[in-house]
Coordinates of C-alpha atoms in Angstrom, one line a residue:
M1 CA 19.6 -26.2 23.1
S2 CA 18.9 -23.1 24.4
M3 CA 18.6 -19.8 22.9
K4 CA 20.6 -17.1 25.0
E5 CA 20.7 -14.1 23.0
I6 CA 19.2 -13.5 19.0
D7 CA 20.6 -12.2 16.6
A8 CA 19.8 -11.1 12.9
T9 CA 19.5 -14.0 11.2
K10 CA 17.6 -15.3 14.6
F11 CA 15.4 -11.9 14.6
K12 CA 14.1 -12.3 10.9
E13 CA 13.3 -15.5 11.4
I14 CA 10.7 -15.2 14.2
M15 CA 9.4 -11.8 12.1
R16 CA 8.9 -13.8 9.2
R17 CA 7.4 -16.8 11.4
G18 CA 4.9 -14.6 13.3
M19 CA 3.4 -13.0 9.8
E20 CA 2.8 -16.2 8.2
H21 CA 0.9 -17.1 11.3
L22 CA -1.5 -14.2 10.7
F23 CA -1.2 -14.5 7.2
Q24 CA -3.0 -16.9 7.1
D25 CA -6.2 -16.5 8.9
R26 CA -6.0 -13.1 7.4
E27 CA -10.2 -13.7 6.6
L28 CA -11.1 -14.4 10.3
L29 CA -9.2 -10.8 11.2
N30 CA -12.2 -9.5 8.5
R31 CA -14.7 -10.6 9.5
I32 CA -14.3 -9.8 13.5
N33 CA -13.3 -6.3 13.1
V34 CA -15.4 -4.3 14.7
F35 CA -13.1 -1.6 16.3
P36 CA -12.5 1.4 15.8
V37 CA -15.0 0.8 13.0
A38 CA -17.1 -2.0 11.4
D39 CA -15.0 -2.0 8.0
A40 CA -14.5 -5.8 7.6
D41 CA -11.0 -5.2 7.0
T42 CA -8.3 -5.7 9.6
G43 CA -6.7 -8.4 7.8
D44 CA -6.4 -6.9 4.5
N45 CA -5.1 -3.6 6.4
L46 CA -2.2 -6.2 8.0
V47 CA -1.3 -8.5 5.3
H48 CA -0.4 -4.8 3.6
T49 CA 1.5 -3.1 6.5
L50 CA 3.7 -6.9 6.5
K51 CA 3.6 -8.2 3.2
P52 CA 6.2 -5.6 1.4
V53 CA 8.1 -6.2 4.0
Y54 CA 7.7 -10.3 4.4
D55 CA 9.3 -10.4 0.5
G56 CA 11.4 -8.5 0.6
M57 CA 13.4 -9.7 3.7
D58 CA 15.2 -12.6 1.7
D59 CA 17.2 -9.1 0.2
W60 CA 18.6 -7.7 3.1
Q61 CA 22.7 -7.4 3.6
E62 CA 22.0 -6.2 7.8
T63 CA 24.4 -8.8 9.9
R64 CA 23.4 -6.5 13.2
L65 CA 20.2 -6.8 14.9
D66 CA 19.9 -3.2 16.1
E67 CA 20.4 -2.8 11.3
T68 CA 18.1 -5.8 10.9
A69 CA 15.6 -4.3 13.2
D70 CA 15.7 -0.9 12.0
R71 CA 15.0 -2.1 8.0
L72 CA 12.2 -3.8 9.2
A73 CA 10.7 -0.9 10.5
Q74 CA 11.2 1.6 8.5
A75 CA 10.1 -0.8 5.5
M76 CA 7.0 -1.4 8.0
L77 CA 6.2 2.4 8.6
R78 CA 6.2 3.2 4.8
S79 CA 3.7 0.6 3.5
A80 CA 1.7 0.5 7.7
K81 CA -2.1 0.9 6.9
G82 CA -5.1 0.7 8.8
N83 CA -5.7 1.7 12.5
S84 CA -4.1 -1.7 13.4
G85 CA -1.2 -1.5 10.2
V86 CA -0.2 1.9 12.2
I87 CA 0.1 0.7 15.7
F88 CA 1.7 -2.3 14.4
S89 CA 4.6 0.0 13.0
Q90 CA 4.7 2.0 15.7
F91 CA 5.7 -0.7 18.3
F92 CA 7.8 -2.2 15.4
F93 CA 9.7 1.1 15.4
A94 CA 10.1 2.3 18.6
F95 CA 11.4 -1.4 19.3
A96 CA 13.8 -0.6 17.0
Q97 CA 15.2 2.0 18.7
A98 CA 15.6 0.1 21.6
M99 CA 17.5 -2.2 20.3
R100 CA 20.2 0.7 18.9
G101 CA 23.6 -0.8 19.6
Q102 CA 22.9 -4.1 20.0
E103 CA 24.6 -6.6 18.0
A104 CA 22.3 -9.8 19.7
I105 CA 20.2 -9.0 22.6
G106 CA 18.9 -11.4 25.6
P107 CA 15.9 -12.6 26.9
A108 CA 15.9 -9.6 29.5
D109 CA 17.1 -6.5 27.1
F110 CA 14.2 -7.7 24.6
S111 CA 11.7 -7.4 27.3
L112 CA 12.6 -3.8 28.1
A113 CA 12.4 -3.2 24.7
M114 CA 8.6 -4.5 24.4
E115 CA 8.8 -2.4 27.7
K116 CA 9.7 1.1 25.7
A117 CA 8.2 0.2 22.7
V118 CA 5.1 -0.4 24.6
R119 CA 4.9 2.8 26.2
E120 CA 5.2 4.2 22.9
T121 CA 2.7 2.5 20.7
Y122 CA 0.4 4.4 24.0
A123 CA 1.5 8.0 23.4
S124 CA 1.0 7.2 19.2
V125 CA -3.1 6.9 20.1
A126 CA -4.5 9.9 20.4
D127 CA -7.7 8.5 22.5
P128 CA -5.9 5.2 23.8
R129 CA -8.4 2.4 24.7
E130 CA -8.0 -0.3 26.2
G131 CA -9.9 -4.0 25.1
T132 CA -7.9 -3.4 22.3
I133 CA -5.0 -3.9 20.3
L134 CA -3.2 -1.8 23.2
T135 CA -4.3 -4.0 26.0
V136 CA -2.9 -7.0 24.5
L137 CA 0.7 -5.8 24.1
R138 CA 0.6 -4.2 27.1
H139 CA 0.1 -7.5 29.1
T140 CA 2.4 -9.4 26.7
A141 CA 4.8 -7.4 27.7
E142 CA 4.9 -6.6 31.0
E143 CA 4.4 -10.8 31.1
F144 CA 7.0 -11.1 29.0
K145 CA 9.4 -9.1 31.2
R146 CA 8.6 -10.9 34.4
L147 CA 9.7 -13.6 33.5
A148 CA 12.5 -12.4 31.4
L149 CA 13.8 -10.7 34.6
S150 CA 13.6 -13.6 36.8
G151 CA 16.6 -15.5 34.5
E152 CA 13.8 -18.0 32.4
R153 CA 15.2 -18.7 28.7
Y154 CA 13.8 -17.3 25.9
Q155 CA 11.8 -20.8 25.2
V156 CA 9.8 -20.7 28.1
I157 CA 9.4 -16.9 28.5
F158 CA 7.6 -17.0 25.1
E159 CA 5.3 -20.3 25.4
K160 CA 4.4 -18.5 28.9
A161 CA 4.0 -15.7 27.3
I162 CA 1.6 -16.5 24.8
I163 CA -0.9 -18.1 27.1
K164 CA -1.0 -14.7 29.3
A165 CA -1.5 -12.7 25.4
K166 CA -4.8 -15.6 24.9
E167 CA -6.0 -15.1 28.0
I168 CA -6.0 -10.9 28.5
L169 CA -7.8 -11.6 24.5
E170 CA -10.2 -13.0 25.8
K171 CA -11.1 -10.9 27.8
T172 CA -11.4 -8.3 25.5
R173 CA -14.9 -9.4 24.0
D174 CA -16.5 -7.6 27.2
M175 CA -13.6 -4.7 27.6
L176 CA -15.8 -2.5 25.2
P177 CA -19.4 -2.3 24.2
Q178 CA -18.3 -2.8 20.2
M179 CA -16.5 -6.1 20.9
K180 CA -19.2 -6.8 23.8
K181 CA -21.9 -5.7 21.2
A182 CA -20.8 -8.8 18.3
K183 CA -19.3 -11.4 20.9
V184 CA -15.8 -10.4 19.5
V185 CA -12.5 -10.6 19.8
D186 CA -10.9 -7.3 19.3
A187 CA -8.7 -7.9 15.7
G188 CA -6.2 -5.9 16.2
G189 CA -5.9 -7.7 19.9
L190 CA -6.1 -10.9 17.3
G191 CA -3.5 -9.7 14.5
F192 CA -0.9 -9.5 17.4
F193 CA -1.7 -12.7 19.0
L194 CA -1.2 -14.3 16.1
F195 CA 1.7 -12.8 15.1
F196 CA 3.4 -13.4 18.3
K197 CA 2.1 -16.7 18.5
G198 CA 4.1 -16.9 15.1
M199 CA 7.3 -15.5 16.9
S200 CA 6.6 -18.5 19.4
V201 CA 6.7 -21.2 17.6
A202 CA 10.2 -19.6 15.7
M203 CA 12.0 -19.6 19.2
G204 CA 10.2 -23.1 19.9
G205 CA 7.9 -22.5 22.6
R206 CA 5.9 -25.9 23.2
A207 CA 2.8 -24.2 23.6
S208 CA 2.1 -22.9 20.5
G209 CA 2.1 -26.2 19.2
A210 CA 4.4 -28.0 16.6
A211 CA 6.5 -25.9 14.3
G212 CA 4.8 -25.8 11.4
D213 CA 1.7 -25.6 13.2
V214 CA -0.1 -23.0 11.4
Q215 CA -3.8 -23.3 10.5
D216 CA -5.1 -23.9 13.7
A217 CA -3.2 -20.1 15.0
G218 CA -7.0 -18.7 15.2
A219 CA -8.6 -21.5 17.0
G220 CA -11.5 -20.3 18.8
F221 CA -12.3 -16.4 17.8
D222 CA -13.4 -17.6 14.9
Q223 CA -17.7 -16.3 16.0
Q224 CA -20.0 -14.5 13.2
P225 CA -20.2 -11.1 15.6
Q226 CA -23.7 -9.7 15.7
A227 CA -23.9 -6.6 13.8
V228 CA -23.3 -3.3 15.1
D229 CA -23.3 0.4 14.5
A230 CA -22.1 1.9 11.7
A231 CA -18.8 4.2 11.0
E232 CA -20.3 7.6 11.9
L233 CA -17.3 9.9 10.0
A234 CA -16.9 9.1 6.3
F235 CA -13.2 7.9 5.4
C236 CA -10.4 6.5 6.8
A237 CA -6.9 8.7 5.9
E238 CA -3.2 8.6 6.4
W239 CA -0.7 10.5 4.9
L240 CA 2.9 9.8 4.9
V241 CA 4.7 12.9 5.9
R242 CA 8.2 14.4 6.6
P243 CA 8.5 17.3 9.1
R244 CA 9.6 20.7 8.8
P245 CA 11.8 22.1 10.7
G246 CA 9.6 23.1 13.3
G247 CA 11.5 26.3 14.3
A248 CA 10.0 27.9 17.2
V249 CA 6.8 26.2 16.3
R250 CA 7.5 23.2 18.4
P251 CA 11.0 21.6 20.3
R252 CA 13.5 19.1 18.1
G253 CA 11.5 16.0 18.7
Q254 CA 7.9 16.8 19.2
D255 CA 6.7 16.5 15.9
R256 CA 4.5 13.7 16.8
E257 CA 2.8 15.7 19.8
F258 CA 1.9 18.7 17.2
F259 CA 1.0 16.6 14.7
K260 CA -1.6 15.3 17.3
E261 CA -2.8 18.5 18.5
L262 CA -2.6 19.8 15.1
L263 CA -5.8 17.3 13.7
R264 CA -7.6 16.5 17.0
S265 CA -10.7 18.5 15.8
H266 CA -10.7 17.1 12.9
G267 CA -12.0 13.7 13.4
D268 CA -11.0 10.4 16.0
S269 CA -9.2 7.3 15.2
L270 CA -5.8 9.8 15.4
L271 CA -3.2 8.0 15.7
I272 CA 1.1 8.8 14.8
A273 CA 3.9 6.3 13.9
G274 CA 7.5 7.4 13.3
D275 CA 9.6 10.1 14.4
E276 CA 10.5 13.5 13.4
G277 CA 11.9 12.1 10.4
L278 CA 8.9 10.2 9.3
L279 CA 5.5 10.3 10.5
H280 CA 2.7 8.0 9.1
L281 CA -0.7 10.0 10.3
H282 CA -4.3 7.7 10.4
L283 CA -7.1 9.8 11.3
H284 CA -11.0 9.0 11.0
T285 CA -12.5 12.3 9.1
D286 CA -15.3 13.7 6.9
D287 CA -13.1 16.7 5.9
P288 CA -9.8 14.6 4.4
Q289 CA -9.1 17.6 2.2
A290 CA -9.1 20.3 4.9
A291 CA -7.0 18.2 7.6
E292 CA -4.1 17.6 4.6
A293 CA -3.9 21.0 4.3
E294 CA -3.5 21.2 7.6
I295 CA -0.8 18.6 7.6
A296 CA 1.0 20.4 4.2
R297 CA 1.7 23.7 6.3
H298 CA 4.3 21.8 8.2
G299 CA 5.6 18.9 6.6
E300 CA 5.8 17.5 3.0
I301 CA 3.5 14.7 2.1
L302 CA 4.7 12.3 0.7
S303 CA 1.8 9.9 0.2
R304 CA -1.6 9.3 1.2
K305 CA -4.2 7.4 1.4
V306 CA -8.5 7.6 2.0
D307 CA -10.3 4.5 1.4
S308 CA -14.7 5.3 2.6
L309 CA -15.7 3.7 6.0
R310 CA -19.7 4.1 4.7
P311 CA -20.9 1.3 2.8
T312 CA -22.0 1.4 -0.5
D313 CA -25.1 2.3 -1.0
K314 CA -25.7 -1.8 -2.5
E315 CA -22.9 -4.3 -2.2
R316 CA -21.5 -5.6 -5.3
P317 CA -22.5 -8.8 -7.3
E318 CA -20.7 -11.4 -6.7
L319 CA -19.3 -12.3 -10.7
D320 CA -18.0 -15.8 -11.4
V321 CA -14.9 -13.6 -13.6
A322 CA -11.3 -13.5 -11.7
W323 CA -9.8 -10.0 -12.7
L324 CA -5.8 -9.4 -13.5
I325 CA -3.8 -7.0 -14.9
D326 CA -0.4 -6.9 -15.6
S327 CA 1.4 -4.2 -13.0
A328 CA 1.6 -1.5 -15.3
V329 CA -2.4 -0.8 -15.5
D330 CA -3.1 1.4 -12.5
I331 CA -6.6 0.9 -10.8
P332 CA -8.3 2.5 -7.8
E333 CA -6.2 0.9 -4.4
A334 CA -9.5 -0.2 -3.4
T335 CA -11.0 -1.2 -6.5
E336 CA -8.3 -3.9 -6.5
R337 CA -9.0 -4.9 -3.4
A338 CA -12.1 -5.2 -3.0
L339 CA -12.2 -7.6 -6.4
G340 CA -9.7 -9.5 -5.4
V341 CA -7.3 -8.2 -8.4
G342 CA -4.5 -9.7 -9.7
V343 CA -1.5 -8.9 -10.2
V344 CA 1.2 -10.0 -12.7
P345 CA 4.4 -8.0 -11.9
L346 CA 6.8 -6.4 -14.5
Q347 CA 10.6 -6.8 -14.0
I348 CA 12.4 -4.1 -12.8
L349 CA 15.9 -4.0 -14.0
L350 CA 17.8 -1.9 -11.5
N351 CA 21.7 -1.6 -12.4
E352 CA 21.6 -4.6 -13.9
R353 CA 19.5 -6.5 -11.1
Y354 CA 16.0 -7.5 -11.5
L355 CA 13.7 -7.2 -9.2
R356 CA 9.2 -8.0 -9.9
D357 CA 7.9 -4.9 -9.9
R358 CA 5.2 -4.5 -6.2
L359 CA 6.6 -7.4 -5.3
E360 CA 10.2 -6.9 -4.7
I361 CA 10.4 -3.5 -4.7
A362 CA 7.3 -1.3 -4.3
K363 CA 7.0 1.9 -7.1
E364 CA 7.5 4.6 -4.3
E365 CA 10.6 2.5 -3.0
L366 CA 11.6 3.1 -6.7
Y367 CA 11.3 6.3 -7.4
R368 CA 12.7 7.7 -4.2
R369 CA 16.0 5.8 -5.2
M370 CA 15.8 6.7 -8.7
R371 CA 15.9 10.2 -7.2
A372 CA 18.8 9.9 -5.0
E373 CA 20.9 7.8 -5.8
K374 CA 22.4 9.4 -9.3
D375 CA 24.0 6.0 -10.7
L376 CA 20.8 4.3 -10.7
A377 CA 20.0 2.8 -14.6
V378 CA 16.3 1.9 -15.0
K379 CA 15.0 -0.2 -17.0
T380 CA 12.3 -2.3 -17.2
S381 CA 11.2 -5.7 -19.2
Q382 CA 8.1 -7.8 -19.8
P383 CA 6.3 -10.7 -17.6
A384 CA 7.3 -13.8 -19.3
P385 CA 4.2 -16.4 -20.1
L386 CA 5.3 -18.8 -17.2
D387 CA 4.5 -16.3 -15.3
F388 CA 1.1 -15.2 -16.6
K389 CA 0.5 -18.9 -16.9
T390 CA 0.9 -18.9 -13.5
A391 CA -1.7 -16.5 -13.4
F392 CA -4.0 -18.0 -15.3
E393 CA -3.6 -21.7 -13.6
S394 CA -4.6 -20.0 -9.7
A395 CA -7.8 -17.8 -11.7
L396 CA -8.9 -20.9 -13.4
A397 CA -8.8 -23.0 -10.2
R398 CA -11.3 -20.0 -8.9
K399 CA -13.2 -18.7 -11.1
S400 CA -15.4 -20.1 -14.6
R401 CA -13.5 -16.8 -17.1
V402 CA -10.9 -14.6 -16.3
L403 CA -10.2 -11.3 -17.1
L404 CA -6.7 -9.9 -18.3
F405 CA -5.9 -6.1 -19.0
S406 CA -2.4 -5.6 -20.1
L407 CA -0.8 -2.4 -20.7
S408 CA -0.4 -1.6 -24.9
S409 CA 1.0 -4.2 -27.1
R410 CA 2.8 -1.1 -29.0
L411 CA 4.9 -0.1 -26.0
S412 CA 5.9 -4.0 -24.6
G413 CA 5.8 -7.4 -25.4
A414 CA 3.8 -8.5 -22.0
F415 CA 0.6 -8.4 -24.2
Q416 CA 2.5 -11.5 -26.8
N417 CA 3.3 -12.8 -23.8
A418 CA 0.0 -12.9 -21.9
L419 CA -1.3 -14.4 -25.5
A420 CA 1.5 -17.4 -25.8
A421 CA 0.9 -18.4 -21.9
V422 CA -2.8 -18.9 -23.2
R423 CA -1.5 -21.2 -25.8
L424 CA 0.6 -23.4 -22.5
L425 CA -2.8 -23.8 -21.1
P426 CA -4.5 -26.7 -21.3
E427 CA -7.1 -27.2 -24.5
A428 CA -10.4 -26.8 -22.3
D429 CA -9.1 -23.8 -20.4
R430 CA -8.3 -22.1 -23.2
A431 CA -11.5 -20.4 -23.9
R432 CA -11.9 -19.3 -20.3
V433 CA -9.5 -16.7 -20.6
R434 CA -9.8 -13.3 -21.9
I435 CA -7.4 -10.8 -23.1
V436 CA -8.2 -7.0 -23.1
D437 CA -4.8 -5.2 -24.7
T438 CA -5.8 -1.7 -23.7
L439 CA -3.4 0.5 -26.2
N440 CA -3.0 2.5 -22.8
V441 CA -1.2 1.9 -19.8
S442 CA -0.9 2.7 -15.9
A443 CA -4.6 5.1 -15.0
G444 CA -5.2 5.1 -19.3
S445 CA -5.6 1.0 -18.9
G446 CA -6.8 2.2 -15.5
L447 CA -10.4 3.6 -17.3
L448 CA -11.2 0.5 -19.7
F449 CA -10.8 -1.6 -16.8
C450 CA -12.9 0.1 -14.3
R451 CA -15.7 0.5 -17.3
A452 CA -15.6 -2.8 -17.8
V453 CA -16.5 -3.9 -14.4
R454 CA -19.0 -1.7 -13.9
L455 CA -20.4 -3.4 -17.2
L456 CA -20.1 -6.6 -15.7
E457 CA -21.7 -5.7 -12.9
A458 CA -24.9 -4.6 -15.0
G459 CA -25.2 -8.0 -16.2
L460 CA -22.7 -7.8 -19.5
D461 CA -21.3 -11.2 -20.2
V462 CA -17.8 -10.8 -20.4
E463 CA -16.9 -11.0 -24.4
S464 CA -19.3 -7.9 -24.6
A465 CA -18.2 -6.4 -21.7
A466 CA -14.1 -6.8 -23.2
A467 CA -15.8 -5.7 -26.9
D468 CA -16.7 -2.9 -25.6
V469 CA -13.9 -1.1 -23.7
E470 CA -11.9 -2.1 -27.0
S471 CA -13.9 -0.3 -29.1
R472 CA -13.2 2.8 -26.3
R473 CA -9.4 2.2 -26.3
G474 CA -9.7 5.2 -28.9
Q475 CA -11.6 8.0 -26.7
V476 CA -8.7 7.5 -23.9
V477 CA -6.8 11.2 -23.3
S478 CA -4.0 11.7 -21.7
L479 CA -1.9 14.3 -21.3
G480 CA 1.6 14.0 -18.7
Y481 CA 4.3 16.7 -17.2
V482 CA 7.8 15.4 -17.5
E483 CA 9.8 17.3 -15.0
S484 CA 13.6 15.9 -16.7
L485 CA 15.2 14.1 -19.3
E486 CA 18.0 12.5 -16.6
Y487 CA 16.2 9.6 -16.7
A488 CA 15.7 8.6 -19.7
V489 CA 19.3 9.6 -20.6
R490 CA 20.1 6.9 -17.7
G491 CA 18.3 4.1 -18.6
G492 CA 19.3 4.2 -22.7
R493 CA 16.6 5.3 -23.9
L494 CA 17.7 8.9 -24.9
P495 CA 21.0 10.1 -25.6
A496 CA 22.9 12.2 -23.2
A497 CA 22.6 15.2 -25.5
A498 CA 18.9 15.4 -25.3
G499 CA 19.3 15.9 -21.7
W500 CA 21.7 18.4 -22.0
L501 CA 19.4 20.4 -24.1
Q502 CA 16.5 19.6 -22.1
R503 CA 18.9 21.9 -18.9
R504 CA 19.9 24.1 -20.9
L505 CA 17.2 25.7 -21.8
G506 CA 15.1 24.5 -19.0
I507 CA 11.9 23.1 -20.4
R508 CA 9.7 21.0 -19.4
P509 CA 8.4 18.5 -22.3
L510 CA 4.7 17.3 -22.0
V511 CA 3.7 14.4 -23.4
A512 CA 0.2 11.5 -24.6
F513 CA -0.3 8.3 -24.9
E514 CA -2.3 8.1 -29.1
K515 CA -2.6 5.2 -30.7
G516 CA -0.9 2.6 -27.9
R517 CA 2.2 4.8 -28.3
L518 CA 3.8 7.0 -25.8
V519 CA 3.7 10.9 -28.7
R520 CA 5.3 14.3 -27.3
K521 CA 3.2 16.9 -26.9
G522 CA 5.2 20.1 -26.9
A523 CA 6.9 21.4 -24.1
L524 CA 6.1 23.7 -20.2
L525 CA 8.6 26.8 -20.6
S526 CA 8.7 26.9 -16.9
A527 CA 7.5 24.8 -13.9
R528 CA 5.9 28.0 -12.9
N529 CA 2.2 26.4 -12.3
K530 CA 2.2 23.5 -13.6
E531 CA -0.8 21.3 -13.1
R532 CA -2.9 24.5 -13.7
K533 CA -1.3 24.8 -17.8
V534 CA -1.8 20.7 -17.9
V535 CA -5.1 21.1 -16.7
R536 CA -6.0 23.8 -18.9
R537 CA -3.9 22.2 -22.0
L538 CA -6.5 18.7 -21.5
L539 CA -9.1 20.4 -21.6
R540 CA -8.9 21.4 -24.6
K541 CA -8.9 18.4 -25.6
L542 CA -12.3 17.2 -24.1
N543 CA -15.4 17.7 -25.3
P544 CA -17.7 20.3 -23.4
H545 CA -20.3 18.7 -23.2
A546 CA -19.7 15.1 -22.4
S547 CA -18.5 13.1 -18.9
Y548 CA -15.5 12.0 -17.9
S549 CA -14.3 9.7 -15.8
L550 CA -10.5 10.5 -14.7
G551 CA -7.8 8.9 -13.5
I552 CA -4.5 11.2 -11.8
V553 CA -1.5 9.1 -12.0
Y554 CA 2.1 10.8 -10.3
T555 CA 5.5 10.0 -8.7
D556 CA 6.7 10.7 -5.6
N557 CA 5.0 14.7 -5.9
P558 CA 1.6 13.9 -3.6
Q559 CA 1.2 17.8 -3.5
A560 CA 1.2 17.4 -7.4
A561 CA -2.0 15.3 -7.9
L562 CA -3.7 17.7 -4.6
R563 CA -3.2 20.8 -7.2
L564 CA -4.1 18.6 -10.5
E565 CA -7.6 17.8 -9.0
D566 CA -8.5 22.0 -7.3
E567 CA -8.0 23.1 -11.1
L568 CA -10.2 20.4 -12.3
A569 CA -12.6 21.0 -9.3
K570 CA -12.6 25.1 -10.8
S571 CA -12.8 23.9 -14.2
R572 CA -16.7 23.1 -15.3
L573 CA -15.2 19.6 -17.2
K574 CA -18.3 17.3 -15.9
I575 CA -16.6 14.4 -13.7
S576 CA -18.9 11.5 -13.1
A577 CA -15.6 10.1 -11.5
M578 CA -11.9 10.5 -10.4
Y579 CA -9.3 8.3 -8.8
Q580 CA -5.3 9.1 -7.6
V581 CA -2.7 6.6 -7.8
V582 CA 1.1 6.4 -8.0
G583 CA 2.3 5.7 -11.6
A584 CA 3.3 2.4 -12.5
A585 CA 7.2 1.6 -12.4
V586 CA 7.0 0.6 -16.1
L587 CA 5.8 4.6 -16.4
G588 CA 8.3 6.0 -14.1
A589 CA 11.0 4.2 -15.2
H590 CA 10.7 6.2 -17.9
A591 CA 9.7 9.2 -18.0
G592 CA 10.9 10.1 -14.0
P593 CA 10.7 11.2 -10.1
G594 CA 8.3 14.3 -10.3
T595 CA 5.7 12.9 -13.2
F596 CA 2.7 13.5 -14.1
C597 CA 0.0 12.7 -15.9
L598 CA -4.0 13.1 -16.3
F599 CA -6.3 10.6 -18.2
A600 CA -9.7 10.8 -19.0
L601 CA -12.4 8.5 -20.7
P602 CA -15.2 9.7 -22.0
D603 CA -19.0 8.2 -20.7
P604 CA -20.5 6.3 -23.3
E605 CA -24.0 8.5 -22.6
T606 CA -22.6 11.8 -23.1
A607 CA -19.8 11.3 -25.7
V608 CA -20.6 12.2 -29.3

């Protein structure tokens, strides 16, 4: 039967099928990635952009096409990562804008929405280059429009447009020096082709193959690229920004152009997705802090990512170890990606509805809702033994040993459930699993994880590395700032009187993790210069002659993390390594938005 219109249900189906096709060729996209830099992460970035959207679609309640498209666009804008991910998010953001007022859409209007999306995507890139994903987007949209305005049915339009998309994708091999030298097609362009091919399958287009045909979607493009030059700039930096009203500085609706001009001199690969309500900024630069200082003057920074574009001096040794953490353990995002770390999610209970941490609700979304919804009660629950068992079985199928890092057994039953899961495994597999009770949480556990990685890469065996970090659990020093006790009261962890007293006195509680438990460490009498005060109090607890690895954790306040970094840089503390991370949901659920925390682990060579 010919389909004349796409409604909300069908739109979700074709988006889902498009994502599934792309996910299947993640490693292929990584392998052929040479533009704008050969950092082998296009597949990872597109999966990072789309997977949270894919995982959450079953819970969407919207029944109108325009509302569904807007939901997808907003979610993608928040999760976007990397050059191709941000371009994807901008395309679908503009596509959604073009569908406003539509409960369902026919081929002609669909083609006009694609045309607007392409136009806006080109405008989002400071230096648009032909031979990239932009070229594939443009030619596909032009062919779609030609066919739609000639009166063709959806199925025919998709099957013929995908042929055009493949034709222009092949031509990207010769359109830019990087691809010509590497002898590959553009990885971002291939990502869109795979996505569009999945959409065509969902629409029943014959040129796309059978409905279940996903495995060969990238056939014909799987070349090993020839060597290309390394990146000239050091960092790929991204910021999610809520612009401040421009006043006389810029007209309403011109935020994207304003920030584009603001950042032109700070690097290249600059592109900006979104509109005046929310922007996602992407930049390759040698000085992300200088760029961020400019951004902070004109907008509220909601989140940020900074990744190195330079290869490390030596590649990580291949370890026959599968790494696992529960979702209360916060490690650097780059480490999680490089090691392929598996995450066993805790359960987040929101007003009696359970969601799997990081899978069904992102940490950032949790903190946004806690701030916005005054009646939202948040509780957490440990993963079930079967959750751990599933993770162990998957990991054991890949590696000979499994190493799991768990939050403190004195804060949660997660560690005990992990032990119970081991007993459910076949006897021959039980000895292959090693579980570390970190007696910490968040980056406190993460610092121990990072030490274990260094030990194994230096040649230690799993048992010795696990024993080493267990011997150092008590050396982790922490200090955290809690903006309000309101959220602990809502979740039933404190009586209402405690919240009332804190508001009445205007004090800000300080907390720490000691011997596996959360303890109170006094309070600040005001929020003025809170980051400086917390750093100074932490420094009093540290050995001035030792060097430390540090973890900075925050909830919905990345500006606080930046100020903490600045205060630490001004101090005389010897810092061997430091990372920032959005804090685990189990931390934020107890302490609430506005919380930040510092964790420090002394380097063993300097600890006394």
